[in-house]
Amino acid sequence: MNEELKELTPKQTVAELDKYIIGQNKAKRAVAIALRNRMRRLKLPEEIRDEIAPKNILMIGPTGVGKTEIARRLAKLSGAPFLKVEATKYTEVGYVGRDVESMIRDLMAVGYTMVKSEMQEKLKEQAEKNTEESLLDLLLPGSNKKKSAASAAAVSAKESSNASAGTQIALPGMSNSVSAEEDKAQNENDMSGTREKFRVMLREGKLEDKMVEVTIAPSMGAPTFEFFAGGSNMEDIESAMSNISNLIMGGAKSKRKNVSVKEAREIIMAEQLDRMVDHDKVTDEAKQRVEQMGIIFIDEIDKVASRSDRGGGPDVSREGVQRDILPIVEGSKVSTKYGVVDTRHILFIAAGAFSVSKPSDLIPEFQGRFPLRVELEALHAEDFKRILLEPKNALTKQYAELLETEGVKIEFLDEAIDRMSFLAADVNSKNENIGARRLHTIMEMLLEDISFNASEMSGETVKIDVSYVDERLKDIVQDQDLSRYIL
């Protein structure tokens, strides 16, 4: 388990989210408490721990206010297996689409990859040493001391066997043998010295472009193939059929390939790490972590809610998705290629704009499994200003860095930032409110000419002021049908 996660308090979680997301303190507090409760639960005795179910969260708010961004940042922060899915990609069993149990299989795959990477990181130092020796073997075949020693031991054993059988060796022949052994020892010393010289050159990066022939072994482990009832994903079926074909044909064969030393290092390193890691241990640890600390973020949940004033048609399928998700959220056992996963203690966070439907349009059982409801607030001009300036990944910083790669410096004056923030809020109020995503369109229109001509403006400094903003966005300011200009 990530040691930093154990020490992460709710206040620290909120502080980290504040670096990237403006406002929405209620939602940040809710996810921070939920994350901390995961750690608190693990410290309890086992009999109490099993009784404590996670308090799932339902985020409600217009598009572009930070629901998905909270999920993305929480994934990086939590250090726990995390999966973000779209509710619209799933269907009720019997309809075309993915079955809802695939989200648990995907989460388990995320957990397996996470644990495997952590274990490989611990073995990286030894793997680097092994990789270096393998590269030297490719560059200087026969120079490996261990292999030479093993060969010499075999020759010595053969001579001892001959002597014990009563073989008589004449003195002249013995002198020739001694001479041959001395020559052999001299050659080995020369090869050893050359190997060490090549080792130094390898570490200094002087051999990166030299071509070598490597053997690419097939991935370790027996081929896996599985079909799940209700699954209609063609990629899964094609993958399973490919694995079955490999199994029937005797498995994948090794391939030889000419690559540079730089590429060979990556190939050999990956093979070394894959060979050194204990895959059974990885599977056990990943399964434990997914069941106890896993988090699934279900976005666009409002799209599978049935409107109360409508009936029949596709709404039947929508309710079917909710019914299929329900047992997974309540707690069930799902078969995966890594084993059976219990979903009782996985934390689910659902989010939706609910602009057309309402949370009450969800089936009652589904509502009951998301007891914590958090409403995210719509963004205003002041929020847009903060979004443009404060986050680590602020749009103004992104565009300034992008254009600086071509030698063009961009300076945004405060009044220009105020003007862009006002325009974003104004357009959102008169048309569809798409939240902070409106700023992306405004910034693209504002800097379109500079981005297009940047290669010819190297060394210039461009100051973005109010007059520049009004000039570039004058059509938006003058025309009342703003939807024609900003989508």
Coordinates of C-alpha atoms in Angstrom, one line a residue:
M1 CA 0.0 0.0 0.0
N2 CA 1.2 3.5 -0.8
E3 CA 2.7 4.9 2.4
E4 CA 1.9 8.5 1.3
L5 CA -1.8 7.5 1.1
K6 CA -1.8 6.3 4.7
E7 CA -0.6 9.7 5.9
L8 CA -2.9 11.8 3.6
T9 CA -5.4 13.6 5.7
P10 CA -8.7 15.0 4.3
K11 CA -7.3 18.6 4.5
Q12 CA -4.2 17.6 2.6
T13 CA -6.4 15.9 0.0
V14 CA -8.4 19.0 -0.5
A15 CA -5.3 21.1 -0.7
E16 CA -3.9 18.9 -3.5
L17 CA -7.2 19.1 -5.4
D18 CA -7.2 22.9 -5.0
K19 CA -4.0 23.0 -7.1
Y20 CA -6.0 22.0 -10.1
I21 CA -9.7 22.6 -9.4
I22 CA -11.3 25.9 -8.6
G23 CA -14.2 25.9 -6.1
Q24 CA -16.5 22.9 -5.5
N25 CA -15.4 22.6 -1.9
K26 CA -18.3 20.4 -1.0
A27 CA -17.4 17.8 -3.5
K28 CA -13.7 17.9 -2.6
R29 CA -14.5 17.5 1.1
A30 CA -16.8 14.5 0.3
V31 CA -14.2 12.6 -1.7
A32 CA -11.5 13.5 0.8
I33 CA -13.5 12.0 3.7
A34 CA -14.4 8.9 1.6
L35 CA -10.7 8.4 0.8
R36 CA -9.7 8.8 4.4
N37 CA -12.4 6.4 5.6
R38 CA -10.9 3.7 3.3
M39 CA -7.7 3.9 5.3
R40 CA -9.5 4.1 8.7
R41 CA -11.5 1.0 7.9
L42 CA -8.3 -1.1 7.2
K43 CA -7.1 -0.3 10.7
L44 CA -10.1 -1.9 12.4
P45 CA -10.4 -5.5 13.6
E46 CA -11.5 -7.9 10.8
E47 CA -14.9 -8.7 12.2
I48 CA -15.8 -5.0 12.4
R49 CA -14.1 -4.1 9.1
D50 CA -16.3 -6.5 7.1
E51 CA -19.4 -4.8 8.4
I52 CA -18.5 -1.3 7.3
A53 CA -19.7 -0.6 3.8
P54 CA -18.4 2.3 1.7
K55 CA -20.7 5.4 1.5
N56 CA -21.0 5.9 -2.2
I57 CA -21.2 9.4 -3.6
L58 CA -23.5 10.9 -6.3
M59 CA -22.2 14.2 -7.8
I60 CA -24.8 16.4 -9.3
G61 CA -23.9 19.5 -11.4
P62 CA -23.8 21.0 -14.8
T63 CA -21.2 20.0 -17.3
G64 CA -17.7 21.6 -17.2
V65 CA -17.7 22.4 -13.5
G66 CA -15.1 19.8 -12.4
K67 CA -16.8 16.5 -11.8
T68 CA -14.5 14.5 -14.1
E69 CA -11.5 16.6 -13.2
I70 CA -12.0 15.7 -9.5
A71 CA -12.1 12.0 -10.5
R72 CA -8.9 12.3 -12.6
R73 CA -6.9 14.0 -9.9
L74 CA -8.3 11.7 -7.2
A75 CA -6.9 8.8 -9.3
K76 CA -3.4 10.2 -9.3
L77 CA -3.6 11.2 -5.6
S78 CA -5.2 8.1 -4.1
G79 CA -2.5 5.5 -5.1
A80 CA -5.4 2.9 -5.1
P81 CA -6.8 1.0 -8.0
F82 CA -9.0 3.6 -9.8
L83 CA -11.2 3.3 -12.9
K84 CA -13.3 5.9 -14.6
V85 CA -16.1 4.6 -16.9
E86 CA -19.0 6.1 -18.8
A87 CA -22.4 4.7 -17.9
T88 CA -23.5 5.1 -21.6
K89 CA -21.1 2.4 -22.8
Y90 CA -22.9 -0.3 -20.9
T91 CA -26.2 -1.9 -21.7
E92 CA -28.6 -4.4 -20.2
V93 CA -27.8 -8.0 -20.9
G94 CA -29.5 -8.9 -24.2
Y95 CA -28.7 -5.5 -25.8
V96 CA -25.7 -4.7 -28.0
G97 CA -22.9 -3.3 -25.8
R98 CA -20.6 -4.1 -22.9
D99 CA -22.0 -5.8 -19.8
V100 CA -21.6 -3.9 -16.5
E101 CA -19.4 -6.6 -14.9
S102 CA -16.6 -5.6 -17.3
M103 CA -16.0 -2.5 -15.2
I104 CA -14.8 -4.9 -12.4
R105 CA -12.6 -6.8 -14.8
D106 CA -11.1 -3.5 -16.0
L107 CA -10.5 -2.4 -12.4
M108 CA -8.8 -5.7 -11.7
A109 CA -6.6 -5.2 -14.7
V110 CA -5.7 -1.7 -13.5
G111 CA -4.8 -3.1 -10.0
Y112 CA -2.7 -5.9 -11.5
T113 CA -0.7 -3.4 -13.6
M114 CA -0.3 -1.1 -10.6
V115 CA 1.1 -3.8 -8.3
K116 CA 3.2 -5.3 -11.0
S117 CA 4.9 -1.9 -11.7
E118 CA 5.5 -1.4 -7.9
M119 CA 7.2 -4.9 -7.6
Q120 CA 9.2 -4.3 -10.8
E121 CA 10.4 -1.0 -9.4
K122 CA 11.9 -2.8 -6.4
L123 CA 13.7 -5.3 -8.7
K124 CA 14.9 -2.6 -11.2
E125 CA 18.4 -2.3 -9.8
Q126 CA 19.1 -6.1 -10.2
A127 CA 17.4 -6.1 -13.6
E128 CA 19.6 -3.3 -14.8
K129 CA 22.7 -5.3 -13.9
N130 CA 21.4 -8.4 -15.7
T131 CA 20.5 -6.2 -18.7
E132 CA 24.0 -4.8 -18.8
E133 CA 25.6 -8.3 -18.8
S134 CA 23.2 -9.4 -21.5
L135 CA 24.1 -6.5 -23.7
L136 CA 27.8 -7.2 -23.3
D137 CA 27.1 -10.8 -24.2
L138 CA 25.5 -9.6 -27.4
L139 CA 28.3 -7.1 -28.2
L140 CA 31.1 -9.6 -27.3
P141 CA 30.0 -13.2 -27.6
G142 CA 32.1 -15.6 -25.5
S143 CA 33.4 -12.9 -23.2
N144 CA 31.2 -13.8 -20.2
K145 CA 33.5 -14.9 -17.3
K146 CA 30.8 -17.1 -15.8
K147 CA 30.3 -19.0 -19.1
S148 CA 34.0 -19.3 -19.6
A149 CA 34.4 -20.7 -16.0
A150 CA 31.7 -23.2 -16.6
S151 CA 33.3 -24.3 -19.8
A152 CA 36.7 -24.7 -18.1
A153 CA 35.2 -26.7 -15.3
A154 CA 33.7 -29.1 -17.9
V155 CA 37.1 -29.5 -19.6
S156 CA 38.8 -30.1 -16.2
A157 CA 36.1 -32.7 -15.2
K158 CA 36.7 -34.6 -18.5
E159 CA 40.5 -34.7 -18.0
S160 CA 40.0 -35.9 -14.4
S161 CA 37.7 -38.7 -15.7
N162 CA 40.3 -39.8 -18.2
A163 CA 43.0 -39.8 -15.6
S164 CA 41.0 -42.0 -13.2
A165 CA 40.3 -44.4 -16.1
G166 CA 44.1 -45.1 -16.3
T167 CA 44.9 -42.9 -19.2
Q168 CA 48.6 -42.3 -19.4
I169 CA 49.8 -38.9 -20.7
A170 CA 53.4 -38.6 -22.0
L171 CA 55.5 -35.7 -20.8
P172 CA 55.8 -33.9 -24.2
G173 CA 52.0 -34.0 -24.5
M174 CA 51.6 -32.6 -21.1
S175 CA 53.7 -29.6 -21.9
N176 CA 51.6 -29.0 -25.0
S177 CA 48.5 -29.2 -22.8
V178 CA 49.9 -26.7 -20.3
S179 CA 50.8 -24.4 -23.2
A180 CA 47.3 -24.6 -24.6
E181 CA 45.8 -23.9 -21.2
E182 CA 48.1 -20.8 -20.8
D183 CA 47.0 -19.5 -24.2
K184 CA 43.4 -20.1 -23.3
A185 CA 43.9 -18.2 -20.0
Q186 CA 45.6 -15.4 -21.8
N187 CA 42.7 -15.1 -24.3
E188 CA 40.2 -15.1 -21.5
N189 CA 42.1 -12.3 -19.8
D190 CA 42.2 -10.3 -23.1
M191 CA 38.4 -10.9 -23.5
S192 CA 37.8 -9.9 -20.0
G193 CA 39.8 -6.6 -20.4
T194 CA 37.9 -5.9 -23.7
R195 CA 34.6 -6.6 -21.9
E196 CA 35.3 -4.1 -19.2
K197 CA 36.3 -1.5 -21.8
F198 CA 33.0 -2.1 -23.6
R199 CA 31.2 -1.9 -20.2
V200 CA 32.6 1.6 -19.7
M201 CA 31.6 2.6 -23.2
L202 CA 28.2 1.2 -22.7
R203 CA 27.7 3.2 -19.4
E204 CA 28.9 6.3 -21.1
G205 CA 26.3 5.9 -23.9
K206 CA 28.9 5.5 -26.7
L207 CA 27.4 2.3 -28.1
E208 CA 23.7 3.3 -28.2
D209 CA 23.5 3.3 -32.0
K210 CA 25.4 0.0 -32.5
M211 CA 23.2 -2.8 -34.0
V212 CA 22.8 -6.1 -32.2
E213 CA 20.6 -9.1 -32.7
V214 CA 18.2 -9.9 -29.9
T215 CA 15.8 -12.8 -29.3
I216 CA 12.4 -11.6 -28.4
A217 CA 10.7 -14.3 -26.3
P218 CA 6.9 -14.7 -26.1
S219 CA 5.2 -13.2 -23.1
M220 CA 5.4 -15.4 -20.0
G221 CA 2.5 -17.3 -18.6
A222 CA 0.0 -19.7 -20.2
P223 CA -2.4 -18.2 -22.8
T224 CA -5.6 -17.1 -21.2
F225 CA -9.0 -17.1 -22.9
E226 CA -12.4 -16.5 -21.5
F227 CA -15.9 -15.6 -22.6
F228 CA -18.4 -13.9 -20.3
A229 CA -22.2 -14.1 -20.7
G230 CA -23.6 -10.9 -22.0
G231 CA -20.3 -9.6 -23.4
S232 CA -20.5 -8.5 -27.0
N233 CA -17.2 -6.7 -27.3
M234 CA -15.5 -7.8 -30.5
E235 CA -12.0 -6.9 -29.3
D236 CA -12.4 -9.3 -26.3
I237 CA -13.6 -12.1 -28.6
E238 CA -10.8 -11.5 -31.1
S239 CA -8.2 -11.5 -28.3
A240 CA -9.7 -14.8 -26.9
M241 CA -9.7 -16.4 -30.3
S242 CA -6.1 -15.4 -30.9
N243 CA -5.0 -16.9 -27.5
I244 CA -6.9 -20.1 -28.3
S245 CA -5.2 -20.3 -31.7
N246 CA -1.7 -19.8 -30.1
L247 CA -2.5 -22.6 -27.6
I248 CA -3.5 -25.0 -30.4
M249 CA -0.5 -24.2 -32.5
G250 CA 1.9 -24.7 -29.6
G251 CA 2.1 -21.1 -28.4
A252 CA 4.0 -18.1 -29.8
K253 CA 7.6 -18.6 -30.9
S254 CA 10.7 -16.6 -30.2
K255 CA 11.7 -14.0 -32.8
R256 CA 15.2 -12.7 -33.7
K257 CA 15.4 -9.0 -34.5
N258 CA 18.2 -6.5 -35.3
V259 CA 17.9 -3.4 -33.2
S260 CA 20.1 -0.7 -31.7
V261 CA 21.7 -1.1 -28.3
K262 CA 19.3 1.5 -27.0
E263 CA 16.2 -0.5 -28.2
A264 CA 17.8 -3.8 -27.1
R265 CA 18.2 -2.4 -23.6
E266 CA 14.5 -1.7 -23.3
I267 CA 13.5 -5.1 -24.7
I268 CA 15.9 -7.0 -22.4
M269 CA 15.0 -4.9 -19.4
A270 CA 11.3 -5.6 -19.9
E271 CA 12.0 -9.4 -20.2
Q272 CA 14.2 -9.4 -17.2
L273 CA 11.6 -7.6 -15.0
D274 CA 8.8 -9.9 -16.3
R275 CA 10.9 -12.9 -15.5
M276 CA 12.0 -11.8 -12.0
V277 CA 8.5 -10.7 -10.8
D278 CA 6.3 -13.3 -9.0
H279 CA 3.1 -13.2 -11.0
D280 CA 1.1 -15.2 -8.5
K281 CA 2.1 -12.8 -5.8
V282 CA 1.2 -9.9 -8.0
T283 CA -2.3 -11.4 -8.6
D284 CA -2.9 -12.0 -4.9
E285 CA -1.9 -8.5 -3.9
A286 CA -3.8 -6.8 -6.7
K287 CA -7.0 -8.7 -5.8
Q288 CA -6.6 -7.7 -2.2
R289 CA -6.1 -4.1 -3.1
V290 CA -9.0 -3.9 -5.5
E291 CA -11.4 -5.5 -3.0
Q292 CA -10.3 -3.3 -0.1
M293 CA -9.3 0.0 -1.8
G294 CA -10.7 0.0 -5.3
I295 CA -12.6 3.1 -6.5
I296 CA -14.8 3.3 -9.6
F297 CA -16.1 6.6 -11.0
I298 CA -19.2 6.2 -13.1
D299 CA -19.7 9.3 -15.2
E300 CA -22.8 10.4 -17.2
I301 CA -25.0 8.4 -14.9
D302 CA -27.9 10.8 -15.7
K303 CA -27.9 9.4 -19.3
V304 CA -29.3 6.0 -18.0
A305 CA -32.0 7.6 -15.9
S306 CA -35.5 7.3 -17.2
R307 CA -37.5 10.5 -17.3
S308 CA -40.6 10.4 -15.3
D309 CA -42.7 11.9 -18.1
R310 CA -41.7 9.3 -20.6
G311 CA -42.2 5.6 -20.9
G312 CA -41.3 2.7 -23.2
G313 CA -38.7 2.9 -25.9
P314 CA -35.0 3.1 -25.0
D315 CA -35.9 3.9 -21.4
V316 CA -36.4 0.2 -20.8
S317 CA -32.7 -0.4 -21.6
R318 CA -31.7 2.5 -19.4
E319 CA -33.4 1.0 -16.4
G320 CA -31.9 -2.3 -17.3
V321 CA -28.4 -0.8 -17.0
Q322 CA -29.3 0.5 -13.5
R323 CA -30.6 -2.9 -12.5
D324 CA -27.5 -4.6 -13.7
I325 CA -25.2 -2.1 -12.0
L326 CA -27.1 -2.4 -8.7
P327 CA -25.9 -5.8 -7.6
I328 CA -22.3 -4.8 -8.3
V329 CA -22.7 -1.7 -6.2
E330 CA -24.5 -3.6 -3.4
G331 CA -21.8 -6.3 -3.4
S332 CA -21.4 -9.4 -5.6
K333 CA -18.7 -11.7 -6.8
V334 CA -17.4 -11.1 -10.4
S335 CA -15.3 -13.6 -12.3
T336 CA -12.1 -12.2 -13.9
K337 CA -9.1 -13.9 -15.4
Y338 CA -7.3 -13.1 -12.1
G339 CA -9.9 -14.8 -10.0
V340 CA -13.2 -14.0 -8.4
V341 CA -13.4 -10.4 -7.1
D342 CA -15.8 -9.4 -4.3
T343 CA -17.2 -5.9 -4.9
R344 CA -18.7 -5.3 -1.4
H345 CA -16.1 -2.8 -0.3
I346 CA -15.3 -1.0 -3.6
L347 CA -16.2 2.7 -3.5
F348 CA -18.4 3.9 -6.3
I349 CA -18.7 7.6 -7.2
A350 CA -21.4 8.5 -9.8
A351 CA -21.7 11.8 -11.5
G352 CA -24.1 13.4 -13.9
A353 CA -25.4 16.8 -15.0
F354 CA -29.1 15.9 -14.7
S355 CA -30.0 18.7 -17.0
V356 CA -32.8 16.7 -18.7
S357 CA -33.6 14.1 -16.0
K358 CA -33.5 14.3 -12.2
P359 CA -31.8 12.2 -9.6
S360 CA -35.2 11.0 -8.5
D361 CA -35.6 9.5 -12.0
L362 CA -33.1 6.8 -11.0
I363 CA -34.7 3.6 -9.7
P364 CA -35.2 3.8 -5.9
E365 CA -32.8 1.0 -5.1
F366 CA -30.0 2.7 -7.1
Q367 CA -30.6 6.0 -5.3
G368 CA -30.4 4.1 -2.0
R369 CA -26.9 2.8 -2.8
F370 CA -25.6 6.4 -3.2
P371 CA -26.5 8.0 0.1
L372 CA -24.1 10.9 -0.2
R373 CA -25.3 13.5 -2.7
V374 CA -23.1 16.5 -3.5
E375 CA -24.2 19.4 -5.7
L376 CA -21.5 21.2 -7.7
E377 CA -22.0 24.9 -8.3
A378 CA -22.2 26.6 -11.7
L379 CA -19.2 28.7 -12.6
H380 CA -19.2 32.5 -12.8
A381 CA -16.9 35.2 -14.2
E382 CA -14.8 35.3 -11.0
D383 CA -14.4 31.5 -11.1
F384 CA -13.3 31.7 -14.8
K385 CA -10.7 34.3 -13.9
R386 CA -9.3 32.0 -11.2
I387 CA -9.3 29.0 -13.6
L388 CA -7.3 31.1 -16.1
L389 CA -4.6 32.1 -13.5
E390 CA -4.4 29.8 -10.4
P391 CA -4.2 26.1 -11.2
K392 CA -0.9 24.4 -12.0
N393 CA -2.3 23.5 -15.4
A394 CA -4.0 26.9 -16.1
L395 CA -4.9 27.5 -19.7
T396 CA -2.8 30.7 -19.9
K397 CA 0.3 28.8 -18.7
Q398 CA -0.3 26.0 -21.2
Y399 CA -0.6 28.3 -24.2
A400 CA 2.4 30.4 -23.0
E401 CA 4.6 27.3 -22.7
L402 CA 3.4 25.9 -26.1
L403 CA 4.2 29.1 -28.0
E404 CA 7.5 29.6 -26.2
T405 CA 8.8 26.4 -27.8
E406 CA 8.8 28.5 -31.1
G407 CA 10.4 31.5 -29.4
V408 CA 7.2 33.5 -29.0
K409 CA 6.5 35.0 -25.6
I410 CA 2.9 35.7 -24.6
E411 CA 1.9 38.0 -21.7
F412 CA -1.7 38.2 -20.6
L413 CA -2.6 41.5 -18.9
D414 CA -5.0 41.5 -16.0
E415 CA -7.7 43.4 -17.9
A416 CA -7.5 40.9 -20.7
I417 CA -8.1 38.1 -18.3
D418 CA -11.1 39.9 -16.8
R419 CA -12.5 40.4 -20.3
M420 CA -12.2 36.8 -21.3
S421 CA -13.8 35.7 -18.0
F422 CA -16.7 38.0 -18.6
L423 CA -17.2 36.8 -22.1
A424 CA -17.1 33.1 -21.0
A425 CA -19.7 33.7 -18.3
D426 CA -21.9 35.8 -20.7
V427 CA -21.9 33.2 -23.4
N428 CA -22.7 30.5 -20.9
S429 CA -25.7 32.5 -19.6
K430 CA -27.2 33.1 -23.0
N431 CA -26.6 29.7 -24.5
E432 CA -25.9 26.2 -23.3
N433 CA -23.9 26.3 -20.1
I434 CA -20.8 24.2 -20.8
G435 CA -18.8 25.5 -17.8
A436 CA -15.0 25.9 -18.0
R437 CA -14.9 24.2 -21.4
R438 CA -16.1 27.5 -22.8
L439 CA -12.6 28.9 -22.0
H440 CA -10.9 26.4 -24.4
T441 CA -12.9 27.7 -27.3
I442 CA -12.3 31.4 -26.4
M443 CA -8.5 30.8 -26.0
E444 CA -8.3 29.0 -29.3
M445 CA -10.1 31.8 -31.1
L446 CA -8.0 34.4 -29.3
L447 CA -4.6 32.9 -30.2
E448 CA -5.5 31.4 -33.6
D449 CA -3.4 33.9 -35.6
I450 CA -0.4 33.7 -33.3
S451 CA -0.4 29.9 -33.3
F452 CA -0.7 29.9 -37.1
N453 CA 2.2 32.3 -37.6
A454 CA 4.4 31.4 -34.6
S455 CA 7.2 29.9 -36.7
E456 CA 7.7 33.3 -38.3
M457 CA 7.5 35.3 -35.1
S458 CA 10.4 33.8 -33.2
G459 CA 11.9 36.2 -30.7
E460 CA 8.8 38.4 -30.5
T461 CA 6.8 39.2 -27.3
V462 CA 3.0 39.6 -27.7
K463 CA 1.0 41.3 -25.0
I464 CA -2.6 40.3 -24.8
D465 CA -4.7 43.4 -23.7
V466 CA -8.4 44.3 -23.8
S467 CA -8.2 45.8 -27.3
Y468 CA -6.6 42.6 -28.6
V469 CA -9.3 40.5 -27.0
D470 CA -12.1 42.7 -28.3
E471 CA -10.6 42.7 -31.8
R472 CA -10.2 38.9 -32.0
L473 CA -13.6 38.2 -30.4
K474 CA -15.5 41.2 -31.8
D475 CA -18.0 39.0 -33.6
I476 CA -19.0 37.5 -30.3
V477 CA -19.4 40.9 -28.7
Q478 CA -21.5 42.3 -31.5
D479 CA -23.7 39.4 -32.6
Q480 CA -26.4 38.3 -30.3
D481 CA -26.7 34.9 -31.8
L482 CA -23.5 33.8 -30.1
S483 CA -24.0 30.1 -30.8
R484 CA -23.0 30.8 -34.4
Y485 CA -19.5 31.6 -33.2
I486 CA -18.8 29.5 -30.1
L487 CA -20.0 26.0 -29.9

